[in-house]
PDB file of C-alpha atoms in Angstrom:
ATOM      1  CA  MET A1111    -113.835 -38.505 -22.589  1.00 50.00           C
ATOM      2  CA  THR A1112    -116.825 -39.307 -20.348  1.00 54.00           C
ATOM      3  CA  ARG A1113    -118.230 -42.810 -20.222  1.00 71.00           C
ATOM      4  CA  GLN A1114    -120.639 -44.536 -17.901  1.00 78.00           C
ATOM      5  CA  LEU A1115    -121.371 -48.154 -17.091  1.00 86.00           C
ATOM      6  CA  SER A1116    -124.176 -49.731 -19.075  1.00 83.00           C
ATOM      7  CA  GLN A1117    -126.388 -50.255 -15.992  1.00 90.00           C
ATOM      8  CA  ASN A1118    -126.811 -48.734 -12.547  1.00 94.00           C
ATOM      9  CA  TYR A1119    -127.206 -51.983 -10.611  1.00 96.00           C
ATOM     10  CA  TRP A1120    -125.201 -55.206 -10.969  1.00 97.00           C
ATOM     11  CA  PRO A1121    -126.548 -58.440  -9.448  1.00 97.00           C
ATOM     12  CA  ASN A1122    -124.545 -61.465  -8.366  1.00 97.00           C
ATOM     13  CA  PHE A1123    -124.333 -64.676 -10.395  1.00 98.00           C
ATOM     14  CA  VAL A1124    -125.254 -67.552  -8.094  1.00 96.00           C
ATOM     15  CA  ALA A1125    -125.996 -71.108  -9.213  1.00 93.00           C
ATOM     16  CA  GLY A1126    -126.663 -70.136 -12.806  1.00 93.00           C
ATOM     17  CA  THR A1127    -128.898 -67.102 -12.258  1.00 95.00           C
ATOM     18  CA  PHE A1128    -128.337 -63.385 -11.712  1.00 97.00           C
ATOM     19  CA  ARG A1129    -129.887 -62.417  -8.400  1.00 95.00           C
ATOM     20  CA  HIS A1130    -129.967 -59.837  -5.633  1.00 96.00           C
ATOM     21  CA  GLY A1131    -127.732 -60.247  -2.589  1.00 93.00           C
ATOM     22  CA  GLY A1132    -129.002 -61.308   0.803  1.00 94.00           C
ATOM     23  CA  ALA A1133    -126.852 -58.594   2.409  1.00 94.00           C
ATOM     24  CA  GLY A1134    -128.336 -55.865   0.213  1.00 96.00           C
ATOM     25  CA  LYS A1135    -126.194 -53.712  -2.047  1.00 95.00           C
ATOM     26  CA  PHE A1136    -123.498 -51.049  -1.899  1.00 96.00           C
ATOM     27  CA  GLY A1137    -122.052 -48.307  -4.070  1.00 96.00           C
ATOM     28  CA  VAL A1138    -118.953 -49.009  -6.161  1.00 96.00           C
ATOM     29  CA  ARG A1139    -116.841 -45.872  -6.528  1.00 94.00           C
ATOM     30  CA  ASP A1140    -114.826 -44.512  -9.413  1.00 93.00           C
ATOM     31  CA  PRO A1141    -111.289 -44.272  -7.951  1.00 92.00           C
ATOM     32  CA  SER A1142    -110.462 -41.291 -10.183  1.00 89.00           C
ATOM     33  CA  ASN A1143    -113.006 -38.989  -8.539  1.00 90.00           C
ATOM     34  CA  GLY A1144    -114.736 -40.828  -5.689  1.00 91.00           C
ATOM     35  CA  ASN A1145    -118.152 -40.705  -7.353  1.00 92.00           C
ATOM     36  CA  THR A1146    -120.474 -43.690  -7.231  1.00 94.00           C
ATOM     37  CA  LEU A1147    -120.402 -45.619 -10.507  1.00 94.00           C
ATOM     38  CA  ALA A1148    -123.166 -48.109  -9.777  1.00 95.00           C
ATOM     39  CA  GLU A1149    -124.581 -50.333  -7.075  1.00 97.00           C
ATOM     40  CA  GLN A1150    -123.462 -53.927  -6.622  1.00 97.00           C
ATOM     41  CA  ALA A1151    -125.366 -56.760  -4.945  1.00 97.00           C
ATOM     42  CA  LEU A1152    -123.747 -58.056  -1.757  1.00 96.00           C
ATOM     43  CA  ALA A1153    -124.034 -61.761  -0.938  1.00 96.00           C
ATOM     44  CA  ASP A1154    -124.574 -63.142   2.553  1.00 94.00           C
ATOM     45  CA  ALA A1155    -123.935 -66.558   4.111  1.00 91.00           C
ATOM     46  CA  VAL A1156    -127.251 -67.899   2.750  1.00 93.00           C
ATOM     47  CA  ASP A1157    -126.207 -66.980  -0.782  1.00 95.00           C
ATOM     48  CA  ILE A1158    -122.852 -68.659  -0.253  1.00 94.00           C
ATOM     49  CA  ASN A1159    -124.447 -71.820   1.123  1.00 95.00           C
ATOM     50  CA  HIS A1160    -126.668 -71.965  -1.953  1.00 96.00           C
ATOM     51  CA  ALA A1161    -123.722 -71.436  -4.300  1.00 96.00           C
ATOM     52  CA  VAL A1162    -121.640 -74.137  -2.611  1.00 97.00           C
ATOM     53  CA  SER A1163    -124.583 -76.555  -2.453  1.00 97.00           C
ATOM     54  CA  GLU A1164    -125.241 -76.199  -6.172  1.00 97.00           C
ATOM     55  CA  ALA A1165    -121.550 -76.486  -6.987  1.00 97.00           C
ATOM     56  CA  ARG A1166    -121.433 -79.700  -4.934  1.00 97.00           C
ATOM     57  CA  ARG A1167    -124.505 -81.027  -6.770  1.00 97.00           C
ATOM     58  CA  VAL A1168    -122.940 -80.330 -10.162  1.00 97.00           C
ATOM     59  CA  TYR A1169    -119.753 -82.087  -9.135  1.00 96.00           C
ATOM     60  CA  GLU A1170    -121.385 -85.146  -7.588  1.00 96.00           C
ATOM     61  CA  THR A1171    -123.826 -85.669 -10.469  1.00 96.00           C
ATOM     62  CA  GLY A1172    -120.968 -85.481 -12.982  1.00 95.00           C
ATOM     63  CA  ALA A1173    -122.696 -82.733 -14.970  1.00 95.00           C
ATOM     64  CA  LEU A1174    -119.274 -81.188 -15.576  1.00 94.00           C
ATOM     65  CA  THR A1175    -116.745 -83.939 -14.832  1.00 93.00           C
ATOM     66  CA  ASN A1176    -118.469 -86.518 -17.053  1.00 93.00           C
ATOM     67  CA  LEU A1177    -118.290 -84.278 -20.087  1.00 93.00           C
ATOM     68  CA  HIS A1178    -115.687 -85.174 -22.678  1.00 93.00           C
ATOM     69  CA  PRO A1179    -112.594 -83.034 -21.984  1.00 92.00           C
ATOM     70  CA  GLY A1180    -112.902 -81.644 -25.489  1.00 93.00           C
ATOM     71  CA  GLU A1181    -116.384 -80.383 -24.661  1.00 95.00           C
ATOM     72  CA  ARG A1182    -115.159 -78.641 -21.503  1.00 95.00           C
ATOM     73  CA  GLY A1183    -112.319 -77.188 -23.536  1.00 95.00           C
ATOM     74  CA  ALA A1184    -114.690 -75.890 -26.193  1.00 96.00           C
ATOM     75  CA  MET A1185    -116.788 -74.155 -23.537  1.00 97.00           C
ATOM     76  CA  LEU A1186    -113.688 -72.514 -22.085  1.00 97.00           C
ATOM     77  CA  ARG A1187    -112.730 -71.184 -25.484  1.00 97.00           C
ATOM     78  CA  LYS A1188    -116.268 -69.821 -25.838  1.00 98.00           C
ATOM     79  CA  VAL A1189    -115.740 -67.886 -22.599  1.00 98.00           C
ATOM     80  CA  GLY A1190    -112.666 -66.277 -24.136  1.00 97.00           C
ATOM     81  CA  GLN A1191    -114.546 -65.556 -27.345  1.00 98.00           C
ATOM     82  CA  PHE A1192    -117.334 -63.848 -25.390  1.00 98.00           C
ATOM     83  CA  LEU A1193    -114.774 -61.553 -23.755  1.00 98.00           C
ATOM     84  CA  GLU A1194    -113.261 -60.844 -27.168  1.00 97.00           C
ATOM     85  CA  ASP A1195    -116.689 -60.096 -28.654  1.00 98.00           C
ATOM     86  CA  ASN A1196    -117.375 -57.626 -25.825  1.00 97.00           C
ATOM     87  CA  PHE A1197    -113.834 -56.262 -25.724  1.00 97.00           C
ATOM     88  CA  ASP A1198    -114.614 -52.527 -25.515  1.00 95.00           C
ATOM     89  CA  ALA A1199    -117.300 -52.903 -22.860  1.00 95.00           C
ATOM     90  CA  VAL A1200    -115.128 -55.158 -20.700  1.00 97.00           C
ATOM     91  CA  ARG A1201    -112.049 -52.932 -20.818  1.00 95.00           C
ATOM     92  CA  GLU A1202    -114.077 -49.804 -20.094  1.00 95.00           C
ATOM     93  CA  THR A1203    -115.708 -51.489 -17.102  1.00 96.00           C
ATOM     94  CA  ILE A1204    -112.267 -52.427 -15.748  1.00 96.00           C
ATOM     95  CA  THR A1205    -110.966 -48.883 -16.181  1.00 95.00           C
ATOM     96  CA  LEU A1206    -114.004 -47.188 -14.667  1.00 95.00           C
ATOM     97  CA  GLU A1207    -114.095 -49.251 -11.489  1.00 95.00           C
ATOM     98  CA  GLN A1208    -110.429 -50.179 -10.999  1.00 95.00           C
ATOM     99  CA  GLY A1209    -108.803 -47.039 -12.386  1.00 93.00           C
ATOM    100  CA  LYS A1210    -106.107 -48.320 -14.731  1.00 93.00           C
ATOM    101  CA  PRO A1211    -105.692 -46.614 -18.135  1.00 92.00           C
ATOM    102  CA  LEU A1212    -107.585 -48.050 -21.069  1.00 92.00           C
ATOM    103  CA  PHE A1213    -104.430 -49.316 -22.750  1.00 90.00           C
ATOM    104  CA  GLU A1214    -103.656 -51.399 -19.648  1.00 93.00           C
ATOM    105  CA  ALA A1215    -107.244 -52.637 -19.411  1.00 95.00           C
ATOM    106  CA  SER A1216    -107.007 -53.652 -23.073  1.00 94.00           C
ATOM    107  CA  LYS A1217    -103.994 -55.824 -22.302  1.00 93.00           C
ATOM    108  CA  GLU A1218    -105.772 -57.329 -19.304  1.00 96.00           C
ATOM    109  CA  VAL A1219    -108.731 -58.417 -21.437  1.00 97.00           C
ATOM    110  CA  ARG A1220    -106.420 -59.886 -24.087  1.00 97.00           C
ATOM    111  CA  PHE A1221    -104.497 -61.822 -21.424  1.00 96.00           C
ATOM    112  CA  ALA A1222    -107.808 -63.194 -20.106  1.00 97.00           C
ATOM    113  CA  VAL A1223    -108.872 -64.267 -23.596  1.00 98.00           C
ATOM    114  CA  ALA A1224    -105.512 -66.010 -24.058  1.00 97.00           C
ATOM    115  CA  ILE A1225    -105.915 -67.808 -20.709  1.00 97.00           C
ATOM    116  CA  PHE A1226    -109.247 -69.341 -21.711  1.00 97.00           C
ATOM    117  CA  ASP A1227    -107.903 -70.284 -25.120  1.00 97.00           C
ATOM    118  CA  TYR A1228    -104.817 -71.922 -23.601  1.00 96.00           C
ATOM    119  CA  PHE A1229    -106.578 -73.934 -20.911  1.00 95.00           C
ATOM    120  CA  GLY A1230    -109.414 -74.742 -23.273  1.00 95.00           C
ATOM    121  CA  SER A1231    -106.833 -76.515 -25.396  1.00 93.00           C
ATOM    122  CA  MET A1232    -105.117 -78.049 -22.373  1.00 90.00           C
ATOM    123  CA  ALA A1233    -108.343 -79.670 -21.117  1.00 89.00           C
ATOM    124  CA  GLN A1234    -107.696 -82.606 -23.456  1.00 86.00           C
ATOM    125  CA  SER A1235    -104.105 -83.028 -22.256  1.00 85.00           C
ATOM    126  CA  LEU A1236    -104.799 -83.784 -18.590  1.00 83.00           C
ATOM    127  CA  GLU A1237    -103.704 -87.383 -18.838  1.00 82.00           C
ATOM    128  CA  GLY A1238    -102.629 -89.916 -16.243  1.00 80.00           C
ATOM    129  CA  ARG A1239     -99.681 -92.240 -16.814  1.00 84.00           C
ATOM    130  CA  SER A1240     -98.880 -95.907 -16.678  1.00 85.00           C
ATOM    131  CA  VAL A1241     -96.123 -97.239 -14.421  1.00 85.00           C
ATOM    132  CA  PRO A1242     -94.023-100.265 -15.498  1.00 85.00           C
ATOM    133  CA  GLY A1243     -94.618-103.429 -13.491  1.00 84.00           C
ATOM    134  CA  ASP A1244     -94.189-107.173 -13.876  1.00 87.00           C
ATOM    135  CA  ALA A1245     -96.369-109.502 -15.957  1.00 85.00           C
ATOM    136  CA  SER A1246     -98.991-109.798 -13.212  1.00 86.00           C
ATOM    137  CA  ARG A1247     -99.423-106.081 -12.494  1.00 86.00           C
ATOM    138  CA  PHE A1248    -100.599-103.017 -14.326  1.00 84.00           C
ATOM    139  CA  ASP A1249    -100.124 -99.747 -12.444  1.00 88.00           C
ATOM    140  CA  PHE A1250    -101.567 -96.447 -13.561  1.00 86.00           C
ATOM    141  CA  THR A1251    -102.462 -92.996 -12.256  1.00 87.00           C
ATOM    142  CA  VAL A1252    -105.638 -91.060 -13.006  1.00 84.00           C
ATOM    143  CA  TYR A1253    -105.992 -87.360 -12.243  1.00 86.00           C
ATOM    144  CA  GLU A1254    -109.306 -86.352 -10.716  1.00 90.00           C
ATOM    145  CA  PRO A1255    -110.690 -82.881  -9.881  1.00 93.00           C
ATOM    146  CA  PHE A1256    -110.763 -81.728  -6.274  1.00 95.00           C
ATOM    147  CA  GLY A1257    -114.511 -81.066  -6.371  1.00 96.00           C
ATOM    148  CA  VAL A1258    -115.644 -77.590  -5.338  1.00 97.00           C
ATOM    149  CA  SER A1259    -112.990 -74.888  -5.648  1.00 96.00           C
ATOM    150  CA  ALA A1260    -113.562 -71.767  -3.526  1.00 96.00           C
ATOM    151  CA  GLN A1261    -111.748 -68.736  -4.921  1.00 96.00           C
ATOM    152  CA  ILE A1262    -111.301 -65.417  -3.098  1.00 95.00           C
ATOM    153  CA  MET A1263    -110.075 -62.791  -5.529  1.00 95.00           C
ATOM    154  CA  PRO A1264    -108.407 -59.330  -5.478  1.00 93.00           C
ATOM    155  CA  ALA A1265    -109.187 -56.000  -7.163  1.00 93.00           C
ATOM    156  CA  HIS A1266    -106.014 -55.083  -9.041  1.00 93.00           C
ATOM    157  CA  TYR A1267    -106.719 -57.344 -12.058  1.00 95.00           C
ATOM    158  CA  PRO A1268    -110.491 -57.855 -11.776  1.00 96.00           C
ATOM    159  CA  VAL A1269    -110.766 -59.957 -14.950  1.00 97.00           C
ATOM    160  CA  TYR A1270    -107.339 -61.468 -15.629  1.00 97.00           C
ATOM    161  CA  ILE A1271    -106.560 -62.981 -12.213  1.00 96.00           C
ATOM    162  CA  LEU A1272    -110.114 -64.290 -11.927  1.00 97.00           C
ATOM    163  CA  SER A1273    -109.789 -65.828 -15.388  1.00 97.00           C
ATOM    164  CA  ARG A1274    -106.502 -67.447 -14.448  1.00 95.00           C
ATOM    165  CA  THR A1275    -107.974 -69.412 -11.539  1.00 96.00           C
ATOM    166  CA  LEU A1276    -111.388 -70.046 -13.099  1.00 97.00           C
ATOM    167  CA  ALA A1277    -110.066 -71.464 -16.378  1.00 97.00           C
ATOM    168  CA  VAL A1278    -107.653 -73.874 -14.690  1.00 96.00           C
ATOM    169  CA  ALA A1279    -110.274 -75.222 -12.282  1.00 96.00           C
ATOM    170  CA  LEU A1280    -112.944 -75.682 -14.945  1.00 97.00           C
ATOM    171  CA  ALA A1281    -110.537 -77.341 -17.379  1.00 96.00           C
ATOM    172  CA  ALA A1282    -109.922 -80.033 -14.753  1.00 94.00           C
ATOM    173  CA  GLY A1283    -113.647 -80.477 -14.054  1.00 95.00           C
ATOM    174  CA  ASN A1284    -113.983 -78.592 -10.767  1.00 97.00           C
ATOM    175  CA  SER A1285    -117.026 -76.537  -9.843  1.00 97.00           C
ATOM    176  CA  CYS A1286    -116.116 -72.972  -8.827  1.00 97.00           C
ATOM    177  CA  VAL A1287    -117.483 -70.604  -6.188  1.00 97.00           C
ATOM    178  CA  MET A1288    -115.775 -67.222  -6.535  1.00 97.00           C
ATOM    179  CA  LYS A1289    -115.858 -64.207  -4.235  1.00 97.00           C
ATOM    180  CA  THR A1290    -114.799 -60.934  -5.860  1.00 96.00           C
ATOM    181  CA  SER A1291    -113.236 -57.913  -4.195  1.00 94.00           C
ATOM    182  CA  GLU A1292    -115.550 -55.198  -2.899  1.00 94.00           C
ATOM    183  CA  LEU A1293    -113.244 -52.627  -4.533  1.00 94.00           C
ATOM    184  CA  ALA A1294    -113.777 -53.878  -8.094  1.00 95.00           C
ATOM    185  CA  PRO A1295    -116.638 -56.402  -8.271  1.00 97.00           C
ATOM    186  CA  ILE A1296    -118.463 -55.288 -11.416  1.00 97.00           C
ATOM    187  CA  SER A1297    -115.945 -56.424 -14.041  1.00 97.00           C
ATOM    188  CA  ALA A1298    -116.438 -60.035 -12.935  1.00 97.00           C
ATOM    189  CA  THR A1299    -120.010 -59.842 -14.219  1.00 97.00           C
ATOM    190  CA  TRP A1300    -118.570 -60.108 -17.725  1.00 98.00           C
ATOM    191  CA  LEU A1301    -117.000 -63.424 -16.713  1.00 97.00           C
ATOM    192  CA  ALA A1302    -120.344 -64.597 -15.328  1.00 98.00           C
ATOM    193  CA  ARG A1303    -122.081 -63.653 -18.565  1.00 98.00           C
ATOM    194  CA  ALA A1304    -119.364 -65.428 -20.538  1.00 98.00           C
ATOM    195  CA  VAL A1305    -119.761 -68.617 -18.486  1.00 97.00           C
ATOM    196  CA  GLU A1306    -123.528 -68.512 -18.964  1.00 97.00           C
ATOM    197  CA  SER A1307    -123.161 -67.900 -22.701  1.00 97.00           C
ATOM    198  CA  ALA A1308    -120.648 -70.747 -23.059  1.00 97.00           C
ATOM    199  CA  GLY A1309    -123.153 -73.317 -21.777  1.00 96.00           C
ATOM    200  CA  PHE A1310    -121.606 -74.479 -18.510  1.00 97.00           C
ATOM    201  CA  PRO A1311    -124.082 -76.398 -16.326  1.00 96.00           C
ATOM    202  CA  ALA A1312    -126.067 -74.149 -13.993  1.00 96.00           C
ATOM    203  CA  GLY A1313    -124.327 -74.190 -10.634  1.00 96.00           C
ATOM    204  CA  ALA A1314    -120.901 -75.089 -12.008  1.00 97.00           C
ATOM    205  CA  VAL A1315    -119.820 -71.470 -11.491  1.00 97.00           C
ATOM    206  CA  SER A1316    -120.994 -68.822  -9.041  1.00 98.00           C
ATOM    207  CA  ILE A1317    -119.415 -65.353  -8.996  1.00 98.00           C
ATOM    208  CA  PHE A1318    -120.498 -62.886  -6.326  1.00 97.00           C
ATOM    209  CA  CYS A1319    -119.354 -60.014  -4.163  1.00 97.00           C
ATOM    210  CA  ALA A1320    -119.382 -60.454  -0.395  1.00 93.00           C
ATOM    211  CA  ASP A1321    -117.872 -58.811   2.660  1.00 88.00           C
ATOM    212  CA  ARG A1322    -115.153 -60.323   4.848  1.00 82.00           C
ATOM    213  CA  GLU A1323    -117.603 -62.071   7.147  1.00 83.00           C
ATOM    214  CA  ALA A1324    -119.257 -63.848   4.237  1.00 84.00           C
ATOM    215  CA  GLY A1325    -115.827 -64.579   2.768  1.00 83.00           C
ATOM    216  CA  ALA A1326    -114.887 -66.269   6.029  1.00 85.00           C
ATOM    217  CA  ALA A1327    -118.028 -68.399   5.731  1.00 87.00           C
ATOM    218  CA  LEU A1328    -116.887 -69.486   2.281  1.00 92.00           C
ATOM    219  CA  ALA A1329    -113.333 -70.331   3.405  1.00 90.00           C
ATOM    220  CA  SER A1330    -114.601 -72.404   6.335  1.00 90.00           C
ATOM    221  CA  HIS A1331    -117.431 -74.130   4.473  1.00 93.00           C
ATOM    222  CA  SER A1332    -117.386 -77.886   5.011  1.00 92.00           C
ATOM    223  CA  ASP A1333    -118.440 -78.663   1.422  1.00 95.00           C
ATOM    224  CA  ILE A1334    -115.539 -77.039  -0.393  1.00 95.00           C
ATOM    225  CA  ASN A1335    -112.547 -79.151  -1.389  1.00 95.00           C
ATOM    226  CA  HIS A1336    -110.010 -76.600  -2.528  1.00 94.00           C
ATOM    227  CA  LEU A1337    -109.168 -72.963  -1.791  1.00 94.00           C
ATOM    228  CA  VAL A1338    -107.516 -70.240  -3.868  1.00 94.00           C
ATOM    229  CA  PHE A1339    -106.692 -66.852  -2.354  1.00 93.00           C
ATOM    230  CA  VAL A1340    -104.983 -63.817  -3.883  1.00 91.00           C
ATOM    231  CA  GLY A1341    -104.542 -60.750  -1.697  1.00 87.00           C
ATOM    232  CA  THR A1342    -102.659 -59.334   1.269  1.00 85.00           C
ATOM    233  CA  LYS A1343    -100.738 -61.486   3.719  1.00 86.00           C
ATOM    234  CA  GLU A1344    -102.943 -60.294   6.591  1.00 87.00           C
ATOM    235  CA  ALA A1345    -106.105 -61.357   4.797  1.00 87.00           C
ATOM    236  CA  ALA A1346    -104.444 -64.610   3.734  1.00 88.00           C
ATOM    237  CA  ALA A1347    -103.679 -65.459   7.360  1.00 89.00           C
ATOM    238  CA  ALA A1348    -107.329 -64.948   8.299  1.00 87.00           C
ATOM    239  CA  VAL A1349    -108.595 -66.990   5.337  1.00 88.00           C
ATOM    240  CA  LEU A1350    -106.224 -69.875   6.057  1.00 88.00           C
ATOM    241  CA  ALA A1351    -107.233 -69.839   9.727  1.00 88.00           C
ATOM    242  CA  ASN A1352    -110.882 -70.143   8.685  1.00 86.00           C
ATOM    243  CA  ALA A1353    -110.033 -73.041   6.374  1.00 87.00           C
ATOM    244  CA  ALA A1354    -107.706 -74.846   8.777  1.00 86.00           C
ATOM    245  CA  ASN A1355    -110.263 -77.224  10.287  1.00 84.00           C
ATOM    246  CA  ASN A1356    -111.046 -78.671   6.854  1.00 85.00           C
ATOM    247  CA  TYR A1357    -107.386 -79.380   5.934  1.00 87.00           C
ATOM    248  CA  LEU A1358    -107.956 -77.999   2.456  1.00 87.00           C
ATOM    249  CA  PRO A1359    -105.422 -78.073  -0.340  1.00 90.00           C
ATOM    250  CA  ASN A1360    -104.859 -74.421  -1.133  1.00 90.00           C
ATOM    251  CA  ILE A1361    -103.084 -71.967  -3.388  1.00 88.00           C
ATOM    252  CA  VAL A1362    -102.264 -68.654  -1.729  1.00 89.00           C
ATOM    253  CA  GLU A1363    -100.626 -65.702  -3.465  1.00 87.00           C
ATOM    254  CA  VAL A1364     -99.739 -62.664  -1.371  1.00 86.00           C
ATOM    255  CA  GLY A1365     -97.395 -60.760  -3.689  1.00 75.00           C
ATOM    256  CA  GLY A1366     -93.654 -60.320  -3.524  1.00 73.00           C
ATOM    257  CA  THR A1367     -90.870 -57.853  -2.871  1.00 73.00           C
ATOM    258  CA  SER A1368     -89.131 -58.150  -6.223  1.00 81.00           C
ATOM    259  CA  PRO A1369     -85.691 -56.465  -6.008  1.00 87.00           C
ATOM    260  CA  THR A1370     -83.827 -54.789  -8.848  1.00 91.00           C
ATOM    261  CA  LEU A1371     -80.033 -54.517  -8.594  1.00 94.00           C
ATOM    262  CA  PHE A1372     -78.244 -51.491 -10.034  1.00 96.00           C
ATOM    263  CA  PHE A1373     -74.500 -52.148 -10.197  1.00 96.00           C
ATOM    264  CA  GLU A1374     -71.656 -49.657 -10.368  1.00 95.00           C
ATOM    265  CA  ASP A1375     -71.441 -49.949 -14.173  1.00 96.00           C
ATOM    266  CA  GLY A1376     -75.217 -49.958 -14.743  1.00 94.00           C
ATOM    267  CA  SER A1377     -76.776 -47.879 -17.541  1.00 96.00           C
ATOM    268  CA  ILE A1378     -79.219 -45.298 -16.232  1.00 96.00           C
ATOM    269  CA  ASP A1379     -80.722 -44.918 -19.711  1.00 94.00           C
ATOM    270  CA  ALA A1380     -81.482 -48.643 -19.829  1.00 94.00           C
ATOM    271  CA  PHE A1381     -82.814 -48.592 -16.262  1.00 95.00           C
ATOM    272  CA  LEU A1382     -85.386 -45.801 -16.590  1.00 94.00           C
ATOM    273  CA  PRO A1383     -87.733 -47.452 -19.141  1.00 91.00           C
ATOM    274  CA  GLU A1384     -87.698 -50.617 -17.042  1.00 90.00           C
ATOM    275  CA  ALA A1385     -88.392 -48.584 -13.913  1.00 90.00           C
ATOM    276  CA  ARG A1386     -91.298 -46.870 -15.620  1.00 89.00           C
ATOM    277  CA  LEU A1387     -92.837 -50.230 -16.430  1.00 87.00           C
ATOM    278  CA  GLY A1388     -91.803 -51.964 -13.213  1.00 87.00           C
ATOM    279  CA  LEU A1389     -92.959 -49.229 -10.852  1.00 87.00           C
ATOM    280  CA  TYR A1390     -95.972 -47.642 -12.506  1.00 88.00           C
ATOM    281  CA  LEU A1391     -97.762 -50.380 -14.438  1.00 86.00           C
ATOM    282  CA  ASN A1392    -101.212 -50.682 -12.862  1.00 87.00           C
ATOM    283  CA  ALA A1393    -100.097 -48.005 -10.364  1.00 83.00           C
ATOM    284  CA  GLY A1394     -97.600 -50.510  -8.971  1.00 80.00           C
ATOM    285  CA  GLN A1395    -100.362 -52.968  -8.087  1.00 83.00           C
ATOM    286  CA  PHE A1396     -98.982 -56.184  -9.484  1.00 82.00           C
ATOM    287  CA  CYS A1397     -97.178 -59.056  -7.881  1.00 79.00           C
ATOM    288  CA  CYS A1398     -93.779 -58.694  -9.547  1.00 80.00           C
ATOM    289  CA  ALA A1399     -93.535 -54.898  -9.447  1.00 84.00           C
ATOM    290  CA  MET A1400     -90.161 -53.234  -8.872  1.00 87.00           C
ATOM    291  CA  TYR A1401     -90.786 -52.804  -5.162  1.00 84.00           C
ATOM    292  CA  ARG A1402     -87.112 -52.342  -4.251  1.00 89.00           C
ATOM    293  CA  VAL A1403     -84.103 -50.954  -6.102  1.00 92.00           C
ATOM    294  CA  ILE A1404     -80.756 -51.833  -4.551  1.00 95.00           C
ATOM    295  CA  VAL A1405     -78.207 -49.357  -5.913  1.00 96.00           C
ATOM    296  CA  HIS A1406     -74.418 -49.301  -5.696  1.00 96.00           C
ATOM    297  CA  GLU A1407     -73.483 -46.450  -3.382  1.00 96.00           C
ATOM    298  CA  SER A1408     -71.467 -44.688  -6.084  1.00 96.00           C
ATOM    299  CA  ARG A1409     -74.572 -44.340  -8.291  1.00 96.00           C
ATOM    300  CA  TYR A1410     -77.131 -43.696  -5.555  1.00 96.00           C
ATOM    301  CA  GLU A1411     -77.624 -39.932  -5.999  1.00 96.00           C
ATOM    302  CA  GLU A1412     -77.858 -40.242  -9.790  1.00 96.00           C
ATOM    303  CA  VAL A1413     -80.441 -43.019  -9.686  1.00 96.00           C
ATOM    304  CA  VAL A1414     -82.552 -41.237  -7.083  1.00 96.00           C
ATOM    305  CA  GLY A1415     -82.430 -37.961  -8.984  1.00 96.00           C
ATOM    306  CA  ARG A1416     -83.357 -39.459 -12.347  1.00 95.00           C
ATOM    307  CA  SER A1417     -86.094 -41.553 -10.723  1.00 94.00           C
ATOM    308  CA  VAL A1418     -87.646 -38.410  -9.253  1.00 95.00           C
ATOM    309  CA  GLU A1419     -87.561 -36.801 -12.703  1.00 94.00           C
ATOM    310  CA  LEU A1420     -89.293 -39.873 -14.112  1.00 92.00           C
ATOM    311  CA  ALA A1421     -92.041 -39.759 -11.497  1.00 91.00           C
ATOM    312  CA  GLU A1422     -92.637 -36.047 -12.038  1.00 92.00           C
ATOM    313  CA  SER A1423     -92.925 -36.537 -15.811  1.00 90.00           C
ATOM    314  CA  LEU A1424     -95.871 -38.914 -15.611  1.00 87.00           C
ATOM    315  CA  LYS A1425     -99.385 -37.760 -16.392  1.00 84.00           C
ATOM    316  CA  VAL A1426    -101.953 -38.572 -13.713  1.00 84.00           C
ATOM    317  CA  GLY A1427    -105.666 -38.529 -14.428  1.00 85.00           C
ATOM    318  CA  PRO A1428    -108.779 -40.664 -14.978  1.00 89.00           C
ATOM    319  CA  GLY A1429    -107.815 -43.846 -16.790  1.00 88.00           C
ATOM    320  CA  ILE A1430    -110.803 -43.528 -19.091  1.00 88.00           C
ATOM    321  CA  GLU A1431    -109.170 -40.406 -20.590  1.00 85.00           C
ATOM    322  CA  SER A1432    -106.178 -42.341 -21.891  1.00 80.00           C
ATOM    323  CA  ASP A1433    -106.008 -42.824 -25.633  1.00 59.00           C
ATOM    324  CA  GLY A1434    -106.651 -46.541 -25.621  1.00 50.00           C
ATOM    325  CA  GLU A1435    -104.650 -48.590 -28.087  1.00 49.00           C
ATOM    326  CA  ASP A1436    -102.635 -45.591 -29.315  1.00 46.00           C
ATOM    327  CA  PHE A1437    -101.463 -44.548 -25.856  1.00 46.00           C
ATOM    328  CA  GLN A1438     -98.276 -46.448 -25.042  1.00 51.00           C
ATOM    329  CA  PRO A1439     -96.213 -44.674 -22.351  1.00 47.00           C
ATOM    330  CA  TYR A1440     -94.271 -47.766 -21.294  1.00 44.00           C
TER     331      TYR A1440
END
């Protein structure tokens, strides 16, 4: 099975328009063979300043926050519907640039669709509360958006993880400025197209690829109000250092070291299917993967031996050659 991307050059989405990058462009490679898939625009600090400025304008004018929550919710559901309508193209883009098999990319797209549907419905449920007082007082709380949410995203789920942060922020009325990974930036274009198709105000969302230097400019920008980062702990430390002077509320996810315990009376036949899923889903690139197996010493040799057999039984090859919906090895 040989498939190619639908275009050879992919621009950034900045302040409501698709445009070239101030830092030029670079080749995105197919991880299955090292060949160049397409060229991607690369943003610079000027592009980021423009994206943040427009996001600030949208927030301060109320173009997004003053909408009825039901209207924001409807637009979020339209984003999910756009991904559903372009299901095959989105999943093939994910597989070609990130490398996962088509059946895994299919699940990623469906999870993203579900995220936009869920938070589209939740947009109308973001309510404050009243607090009992005496006859002369009426106390209440009102939830307000942060403002401009800067989001620095990883490559291992180039649509789902981006959808997870984007949908939540938009449901609450935040503007979003999102930097994608240089390893898998193209898939995010489908999110940009979905946002444009759904009718969000121009400038409410910018999605672009940028290098670390430009990413640092985003994290330290004085006009952002909130920061989301998903990636390695080393990169997280650098991002948080850049953001420190602004005292930003932030959400940082750097993965885990999820342990699995195999006791003396454990069933090896029950363990192996879980190990296959826990170790090899997305080539082990997910936050709750089975990174460690702690085995009772009496079962150690057996578990190691059967685990080696499992690893040697797996088929390795270009993800695009998997049999899509009918291929279910896990």
